[in-house]
PDB file of C-alpha atoms in Angstrom:
ATOM      1  CA  UNK A  24      -7.180   8.294 -11.801  1.00 56.00           C
ATOM      2  CA  UNK A  25      -9.724   8.670  -8.915  1.00 68.00           C
ATOM      3  CA  UNK A  26      -8.531  10.565  -5.857  1.00 85.00           C
ATOM      4  CA  UNK A  27      -9.358   9.394  -2.096  1.00 91.00           C
ATOM      5  CA  UNK A  28      -9.313  12.522   0.427  1.00 94.00           C
ATOM      6  CA  UNK A  29      -7.851  10.897   3.521  1.00 96.00           C
ATOM      7  CA  UNK A  30      -7.984  13.097   6.838  1.00 96.00           C
ATOM      8  CA  UNK A  31      -7.139  14.194   9.246  1.00 96.00           C
ATOM      9  CA  UNK A  32      -3.600  13.982   7.703  1.00 95.00           C
ATOM     10  CA  UNK A  33      -2.308  13.602  11.247  1.00 96.00           C
ATOM     11  CA  UNK A  34      -3.423  13.087  14.696  1.00 96.00           C
ATOM     12  CA  UNK A  35      -1.733  13.295  18.235  1.00 97.00           C
ATOM     13  CA  UNK A  36      -3.899  11.630  20.900  1.00 96.00           C
ATOM     14  CA  UNK A  37      -3.310  10.309  24.316  1.00 97.00           C
ATOM     15  CA  UNK A  38      -3.345   6.560  25.390  1.00 97.00           C
ATOM     16  CA  UNK A  39      -6.746   5.580  26.152  1.00 97.00           C
ATOM     17  CA  UNK A  40      -8.654   8.039  23.732  1.00 97.00           C
ATOM     18  CA  UNK A  41     -10.654   6.844  20.754  1.00 97.00           C
ATOM     19  CA  UNK A  42      -9.630   7.814  17.249  1.00 96.00           C
ATOM     20  CA  UNK A  43     -11.749   8.172  14.167  1.00 97.00           C
ATOM     21  CA  UNK A  44     -10.415   8.951  10.564  1.00 97.00           C
ATOM     22  CA  UNK A  45     -12.238   8.934   7.265  1.00 96.00           C
ATOM     23  CA  UNK A  46     -11.650   8.726   3.672  1.00 97.00           C
ATOM     24  CA  UNK A  47     -14.097  10.021   1.073  1.00 95.00           C
ATOM     25  CA  UNK A  48     -14.246  10.495  -2.537  1.00 93.00           C
ATOM     26  CA  UNK A  49     -16.398  11.997  -5.333  1.00 90.00           C
ATOM     27  CA  UNK A  50     -16.745   8.588  -7.168  1.00 89.00           C
ATOM     28  CA  UNK A  51     -18.779   5.465  -6.200  1.00 89.00           C
ATOM     29  CA  UNK A  52     -16.509   2.690  -5.202  1.00 89.00           C
ATOM     30  CA  UNK A  53     -17.225  -1.141  -4.599  1.00 90.00           C
ATOM     31  CA  UNK A  54     -14.567  -1.846  -2.294  1.00 93.00           C
ATOM     32  CA  UNK A  55     -12.865  -0.077   0.611  1.00 95.00           C
ATOM     33  CA  UNK A  56      -9.691  -1.313   2.505  1.00 96.00           C
ATOM     34  CA  UNK A  57      -7.997  -0.047   5.516  1.00 97.00           C
ATOM     35  CA  UNK A  58      -4.210  -0.963   6.081  1.00 97.00           C
ATOM     36  CA  UNK A  59      -1.612   0.034   8.843  1.00 97.00           C
ATOM     37  CA  UNK A  60       2.043   0.836   8.157  1.00 97.00           C
ATOM     38  CA  UNK A  61       4.239   0.574  11.367  1.00 95.00           C
ATOM     39  CA  UNK A  62       7.306   2.703  11.179  1.00 90.00           C
ATOM     40  CA  UNK A  63       9.899   1.123   8.775  1.00 90.00           C
ATOM     41  CA  UNK A  64       7.549  -1.891   7.765  1.00 93.00           C
ATOM     42  CA  UNK A  65       5.261  -2.519   4.814  1.00 95.00           C
ATOM     43  CA  UNK A  66       1.408  -1.695   5.190  1.00 96.00           C
ATOM     44  CA  UNK A  67      -0.798  -4.554   6.560  1.00 97.00           C
ATOM     45  CA  UNK A  68      -4.061  -5.248   5.697  1.00 96.00           C
ATOM     46  CA  UNK A  69      -6.594  -4.457   8.644  1.00 97.00           C
ATOM     47  CA  UNK A  70     -10.221  -4.690   7.328  1.00 97.00           C
ATOM     48  CA  UNK A  71     -11.576  -5.222   3.994  1.00 95.00           C
ATOM     49  CA  UNK A  72     -15.209  -3.951   3.300  1.00 95.00           C
ATOM     50  CA  UNK A  73     -17.406  -4.895   0.143  1.00 93.00           C
ATOM     51  CA  UNK A  74     -21.030  -3.827   0.842  1.00 94.00           C
ATOM     52  CA  UNK A  75     -22.273  -0.611   1.184  1.00 94.00           C
ATOM     53  CA  UNK A  76     -23.427   0.042   4.815  1.00 95.00           C
ATOM     54  CA  UNK A  77     -21.376  -2.836   5.917  1.00 95.00           C
ATOM     55  CA  UNK A  78     -19.798  -2.524   9.554  1.00 97.00           C
ATOM     56  CA  UNK A  79     -16.855  -4.725  10.387  1.00 97.00           C
ATOM     57  CA  UNK A  80     -14.573  -5.045  13.489  1.00 96.00           C
ATOM     58  CA  UNK A  81     -11.190  -6.297  14.065  1.00 94.00           C
ATOM     59  CA  UNK A  82     -10.463  -6.061  17.920  1.00 96.00           C
ATOM     60  CA  UNK A  83     -10.331  -2.602  18.812  1.00 97.00           C
ATOM     61  CA  UNK A  84     -10.803  -1.534  15.201  1.00 98.00           C
ATOM     62  CA  UNK A  85     -14.331  -0.928  13.591  1.00 98.00           C
ATOM     63  CA  UNK A  86     -14.598   0.367   9.942  1.00 98.00           C
ATOM     64  CA  UNK A  87     -17.811   0.990   7.952  1.00 97.00           C
ATOM     65  CA  UNK A  88     -18.376   1.229   3.959  1.00 96.00           C
ATOM     66  CA  UNK A  89     -20.468   4.351   3.894  1.00 95.00           C
ATOM     67  CA  UNK A  90     -24.161   4.040   2.514  1.00 95.00           C
ATOM     68  CA  UNK A  91     -23.429   6.374  -0.308  1.00 93.00           C
ATOM     69  CA  UNK A  92     -20.412   4.153  -1.372  1.00 93.00           C
ATOM     70  CA  UNK A  93     -18.202   7.331  -1.603  1.00 94.00           C
ATOM     71  CA  UNK A  94     -16.582   7.230   1.806  1.00 95.00           C
ATOM     72  CA  UNK A  95     -15.598   5.078   4.760  1.00 97.00           C
ATOM     73  CA  UNK A  96     -14.271   5.543   8.218  1.00 97.00           C
ATOM     74  CA  UNK A  97     -12.152   3.843  10.633  1.00 98.00           C
ATOM     75  CA  UNK A  98     -12.221   4.055  14.407  1.00 98.00           C
ATOM     76  CA  UNK A  99      -9.974   2.727  16.876  1.00 98.00           C
ATOM     77  CA  UNK A 100     -11.217   2.472  20.703  1.00 98.00           C
ATOM     78  CA  UNK A 101      -8.920   3.001  23.708  1.00 98.00           C
ATOM     79  CA  UNK A 102      -6.005   3.660  21.923  1.00 97.00           C
ATOM     80  CA  UNK A 103      -2.423   2.087  22.968  1.00 97.00           C
ATOM     81  CA  UNK A 104       1.213   3.228  22.156  1.00 95.00           C
ATOM     82  CA  UNK A 105       1.462  -0.043  19.592  1.00 95.00           C
ATOM     83  CA  UNK A 106      -1.423   1.738  17.435  1.00 97.00           C
ATOM     84  CA  UNK A 107       1.177   4.453  16.340  1.00 96.00           C
ATOM     85  CA  UNK A 108       1.707   4.398  12.741  1.00 96.00           C
ATOM     86  CA  UNK A 109       0.179   5.506   9.051  1.00 96.00           C
ATOM     87  CA  UNK A 110      -3.306   4.462   8.311  1.00 97.00           C
ATOM     88  CA  UNK A 111      -4.149   4.055   4.608  1.00 97.00           C
ATOM     89  CA  UNK A 112      -7.639   3.712   3.069  1.00 96.00           C
ATOM     90  CA  UNK A 113      -7.674   2.107  -0.354  1.00 94.00           C
ATOM     91  CA  UNK A 114     -10.576   1.593  -2.665  1.00 92.00           C
ATOM     92  CA  UNK A 115     -11.588  -0.029  -5.833  1.00 86.00           C
ATOM     93  CA  UNK A 116     -14.237   1.456  -8.530  1.00 82.00           C
ATOM     94  CA  UNK A 117     -14.994  -1.970 -10.035  1.00 79.00           C
ATOM     95  CA  UNK A 118     -13.926  -5.612  -9.261  1.00 73.00           C
ATOM     96  CA  UNK A 119     -11.642  -5.161 -12.642  1.00 77.00           C
ATOM     97  CA  UNK A 120      -9.975  -1.841 -11.642  1.00 79.00           C
ATOM     98  CA  UNK A 121      -6.652  -1.189  -9.621  1.00 84.00           C
ATOM     99  CA  UNK A 122      -6.613  -0.130  -6.157  1.00 88.00           C
ATOM    100  CA  UNK A 123      -6.532   3.599  -5.276  1.00 90.00           C
ATOM    101  CA  UNK A 124      -4.756   4.580  -2.071  1.00 92.00           C
ATOM    102  CA  UNK A 125      -5.473   7.509   0.177  1.00 93.00           C
ATOM    103  CA  UNK A 126      -2.311   9.626   1.339  1.00 93.00           C
ATOM    104  CA  UNK A 127      -2.668   8.321   5.007  1.00 95.00           C
ATOM    105  CA  UNK A 128      -3.361   9.443   8.487  1.00 96.00           C
ATOM    106  CA  UNK A 129      -0.335   9.623  10.895  1.00 96.00           C
ATOM    107  CA  UNK A 130      -1.368   8.518  14.178  1.00 97.00           C
ATOM    108  CA  UNK A 131       0.636   9.327  17.354  1.00 97.00           C
ATOM    109  CA  UNK A 132      -0.414   7.930  20.746  1.00 96.00           C
ATOM    110  CA  UNK A 133       1.394   9.603  23.954  1.00 94.00           C
ATOM    111  CA  UNK A 134       1.660   7.411  26.901  1.00 90.00           C
TER     112      UNK A 134
ATOM    113  CA  UNK B   1       3.931 -19.199   4.511  1.00 74.00           C
ATOM    114  CA  UNK B   2       6.398 -16.500   4.007  1.00 84.00           C
ATOM    115  CA  UNK B   3       4.182 -14.316   2.342  1.00 95.00           C
ATOM    116  CA  UNK B   4       5.961 -11.476   0.380  1.00 97.00           C
ATOM    117  CA  UNK B   5       9.620 -11.342   0.576  1.00 97.00           C
ATOM    118  CA  UNK B   6      12.033  -8.619  -0.645  1.00 98.00           C
ATOM    119  CA  UNK B   7      15.739  -8.362  -0.911  1.00 97.00           C
ATOM    120  CA  UNK B   8      17.752  -6.578  -0.218  1.00 97.00           C
ATOM    121  CA  UNK B   9      16.579  -4.581   2.855  1.00 96.00           C
ATOM    122  CA  UNK B  10      18.878  -1.591   2.530  1.00 97.00           C
ATOM    123  CA  UNK B  11      21.113  -0.443  -0.552  1.00 97.00           C
ATOM    124  CA  UNK B  12      23.177   2.571  -1.523  1.00 97.00           C
ATOM    125  CA  UNK B  13      23.737   3.172  -4.943  1.00 97.00           C
ATOM    126  CA  UNK B  14      25.645   5.780  -6.756  1.00 97.00           C
ATOM    127  CA  UNK B  15      24.143   7.945  -9.644  1.00 98.00           C
ATOM    128  CA  UNK B  16      24.426   6.153 -12.860  1.00 97.00           C
ATOM    129  CA  UNK B  17      24.528   2.350 -11.360  1.00 97.00           C
ATOM    130  CA  UNK B  18      22.087  -0.173 -11.834  1.00 97.00           C
ATOM    131  CA  UNK B  19      20.346  -2.600  -9.687  1.00 97.00           C
ATOM    132  CA  UNK B  20      17.430  -5.065  -9.339  1.00 98.00           C
ATOM    133  CA  UNK B  21      15.138  -5.373  -6.414  1.00 98.00           C
ATOM    134  CA  UNK B  22      14.043  -8.735  -5.746  1.00 98.00           C
ATOM    135  CA  UNK B  23      10.539  -9.793  -5.090  1.00 98.00           C
ATOM    136  CA  UNK B  24       8.751 -13.123  -4.223  1.00 98.00           C
ATOM    137  CA  UNK B  25       5.709 -14.404  -2.968  1.00 98.00           C
ATOM    138  CA  UNK B  26       4.372 -17.844  -1.886  1.00 96.00           C
ATOM    139  CA  UNK B  27       0.924 -17.382  -2.053  1.00 95.00           C
ATOM    140  CA  UNK B  28       0.307 -18.509  -5.620  1.00 95.00           C
ATOM    141  CA  UNK B  29      -1.142 -15.053  -6.459  1.00 95.00           C
ATOM    142  CA  UNK B  30      -1.562 -13.856  -9.958  1.00 94.00           C
ATOM    143  CA  UNK B  31      -1.293 -10.266  -9.250  1.00 95.00           C
ATOM    144  CA  UNK B  32       1.799  -8.460  -8.152  1.00 96.00           C
ATOM    145  CA  UNK B  33       2.790  -4.736  -7.808  1.00 96.00           C
ATOM    146  CA  UNK B  34       5.786  -2.437  -7.260  1.00 97.00           C
ATOM    147  CA  UNK B  35       5.182   0.781  -5.441  1.00 97.00           C
ATOM    148  CA  UNK B  36       7.453   3.370  -4.131  1.00 97.00           C
ATOM    149  CA  UNK B  37       6.928   5.491  -0.989  1.00 95.00           C
ATOM    150  CA  UNK B  38       8.865   8.852  -0.508  1.00 93.00           C
ATOM    151  CA  UNK B  39       9.354  10.273   2.931  1.00 87.00           C
ATOM    152  CA  UNK B  40       5.805  11.391   4.642  1.00 83.00           C
ATOM    153  CA  UNK B  41       4.171  10.402   1.303  1.00 87.00           C
ATOM    154  CA  UNK B  42       1.558   7.780   0.081  1.00 90.00           C
ATOM    155  CA  UNK B  43       2.125   4.803  -2.011  1.00 94.00           C
ATOM    156  CA  UNK B  44       2.911   5.500  -5.779  1.00 93.00           C
ATOM    157  CA  UNK B  45       2.203   2.572  -8.192  1.00 94.00           C
ATOM    158  CA  UNK B  46       5.358   1.763 -10.518  1.00 97.00           C
ATOM    159  CA  UNK B  47       4.396  -1.224 -12.366  1.00 97.00           C
ATOM    160  CA  UNK B  48       2.325  -4.288 -11.917  1.00 95.00           C
ATOM    161  CA  UNK B  49       1.394  -7.716 -13.510  1.00 96.00           C
ATOM    162  CA  UNK B  50      -1.736  -9.765 -13.555  1.00 94.00           C
ATOM    163  CA  UNK B  51       0.223 -12.950 -14.283  1.00 94.00           C
ATOM    164  CA  UNK B  52       3.351 -14.534 -15.546  1.00 94.00           C
ATOM    165  CA  UNK B  53       4.585 -12.686 -18.797  1.00 95.00           C
ATOM    166  CA  UNK B  54       2.184  -9.918 -18.530  1.00 95.00           C
ATOM    167  CA  UNK B  55       3.273  -6.404 -17.062  1.00 96.00           C
ATOM    168  CA  UNK B  56       1.904  -3.093 -17.276  1.00 95.00           C
ATOM    169  CA  UNK B  57       2.915   0.477 -16.182  1.00 96.00           C
ATOM    170  CA  UNK B  58       1.423   2.259 -12.994  1.00 94.00           C
ATOM    171  CA  UNK B  59       1.650   5.917 -12.330  1.00 91.00           C
ATOM    172  CA  UNK B  60       5.444   6.482 -12.266  1.00 95.00           C
ATOM    173  CA  UNK B  61       7.169   4.022 -14.541  1.00 97.00           C
ATOM    174  CA  UNK B  62      10.164   6.133 -15.852  1.00 96.00           C
ATOM    175  CA  UNK B  63      13.485   4.765 -14.939  1.00 96.00           C
ATOM    176  CA  UNK B  64      12.390   1.430 -14.045  1.00 98.00           C
ATOM    177  CA  UNK B  65      11.677  -1.840 -15.849  1.00 97.00           C
ATOM    178  CA  UNK B  66      10.040  -5.220 -14.697  1.00 98.00           C
ATOM    179  CA  UNK B  67       9.803  -8.691 -15.689  1.00 96.00           C
ATOM    180  CA  UNK B  68       7.512 -11.575 -14.650  1.00 97.00           C
ATOM    181  CA  UNK B  69       8.713 -14.937 -16.009  1.00 97.00           C
ATOM    182  CA  UNK B  70       7.202 -16.915 -12.855  1.00 97.00           C
ATOM    183  CA  UNK B  71       4.034 -16.737 -10.859  1.00 96.00           C
ATOM    184  CA  UNK B  72       6.398 -16.355  -7.859  1.00 97.00           C
ATOM    185  CA  UNK B  73       8.911 -13.336  -8.755  1.00 98.00           C
ATOM    186  CA  UNK B  74       8.227 -10.032  -9.863  1.00 98.00           C
ATOM    187  CA  UNK B  75      12.019  -8.299  -9.973  1.00 98.00           C
ATOM    188  CA  UNK B  76      12.297  -4.441 -10.119  1.00 98.00           C
ATOM    189  CA  UNK B  77      15.219  -2.977 -12.387  1.00 98.00           C
ATOM    190  CA  UNK B  78      16.743   0.308 -11.853  1.00 96.00           C
ATOM    191  CA  UNK B  79      18.652   1.364 -14.748  1.00 90.00           C
ATOM    192  CA  UNK B  80      21.187   4.467 -14.453  1.00 94.00           C
ATOM    193  CA  UNK B  81      19.983   5.432 -10.897  1.00 96.00           C
ATOM    194  CA  UNK B  82      19.234   8.956 -10.258  1.00 97.00           C
ATOM    195  CA  UNK B  83      18.734  10.916  -6.953  1.00 97.00           C
ATOM    196  CA  UNK B  84      15.147  11.158  -7.500  1.00 96.00           C
ATOM    197  CA  UNK B  85      14.895   7.406  -7.284  1.00 97.00           C
ATOM    198  CA  UNK B  86      15.744   7.386  -3.325  1.00 97.00           C
ATOM    199  CA  UNK B  87      12.741   5.852  -1.795  1.00 97.00           C
ATOM    200  CA  UNK B  88      11.422   2.885  -0.080  1.00 97.00           C
ATOM    201  CA  UNK B  89      10.247   0.284  -2.306  1.00 98.00           C
ATOM    202  CA  UNK B  90       7.336  -2.097  -1.692  1.00 98.00           C
ATOM    203  CA  UNK B  91       6.232  -5.185  -3.481  1.00 98.00           C
ATOM    204  CA  UNK B  92       2.786  -6.609  -3.012  1.00 97.00           C
ATOM    205  CA  UNK B  93       0.676  -9.427  -4.257  1.00 96.00           C
ATOM    206  CA  UNK B  94      -2.957 -10.276  -4.430  1.00 94.00           C
ATOM    207  CA  UNK B  95      -5.526 -13.107  -5.560  1.00 91.00           C
ATOM    208  CA  UNK B  96      -7.335 -10.362  -7.529  1.00 84.00           C
ATOM    209  CA  UNK B  97      -6.974  -6.369  -7.847  1.00 78.00           C
ATOM    210  CA  UNK B  98      -8.272  -5.784  -4.118  1.00 83.00           C
ATOM    211  CA  UNK B  99      -6.327  -7.435  -1.055  1.00 91.00           C
ATOM    212  CA  UNK B 100      -3.149  -6.680  -1.617  1.00 94.00           C
ATOM    213  CA  UNK B 101      -0.570  -8.108   0.629  1.00 95.00           C
ATOM    214  CA  UNK B 102       2.833  -6.188   1.080  1.00 97.00           C
ATOM    215  CA  UNK B 103       6.546  -7.046   1.525  1.00 97.00           C
ATOM    216  CA  UNK B 104       8.762  -5.442   4.188  1.00 97.00           C
ATOM    217  CA  UNK B 105      10.154  -2.901   1.591  1.00 97.00           C
ATOM    218  CA  UNK B 106      13.734  -2.151   0.458  1.00 97.00           C
ATOM    219  CA  UNK B 107      15.122   1.291   1.371  1.00 97.00           C
ATOM    220  CA  UNK B 108      17.272   2.750  -1.470  1.00 98.00           C
ATOM    221  CA  UNK B 109      19.511   5.498  -1.363  1.00 97.00           C
ATOM    222  CA  UNK B 110      20.964   7.068  -4.607  1.00 97.00           C
ATOM    223  CA  UNK B 111      23.926   9.486  -3.971  1.00 96.00           C
TER     224      UNK B 111
END
């Protein structure tokens, strides 16, 4: 299957800092999703993107569907301790294909 | 809506034992999935189903079996448990292939 390259693998930041992470592939995708997994819990869907160039916000989170359709990024502004967790990107080549998940970015926020 | 529920939350098995992990969703989703997540790793798809009576293998199906007799339930069966099956198991469901909603997980240890 297609691979998603998610970076960075891990981040250690201070509370209040902004965070940026991204997901890239050599293939073209028509859907990008971003999930967050709190420690000991299942992943929760944060943002879904369906059009190239689309920019969508959810509170302090903003995600964009890259114009080339091969990448997406997720920004978190003014981080807080509860932002700690693993952030996964997921993507879909066509509406009839399964989701492919990235390996995740582990975020640690120091108070 | 309870969403996706999984039982049990935790289980310890001896090598060679069998067990069934239960998954139920109340969102009337046709698509259901089983993933495993090893420590520090991403999600690997075990099996999935696109509707009652229809199941298919994912990336890592060996050692597992599934059935889908109703829209709501998608149990995962482990026969002859092995230490390599120690993992966290997540069930998910979706309306189509994309926006998947995950359960809280079952933490399984095989010793």
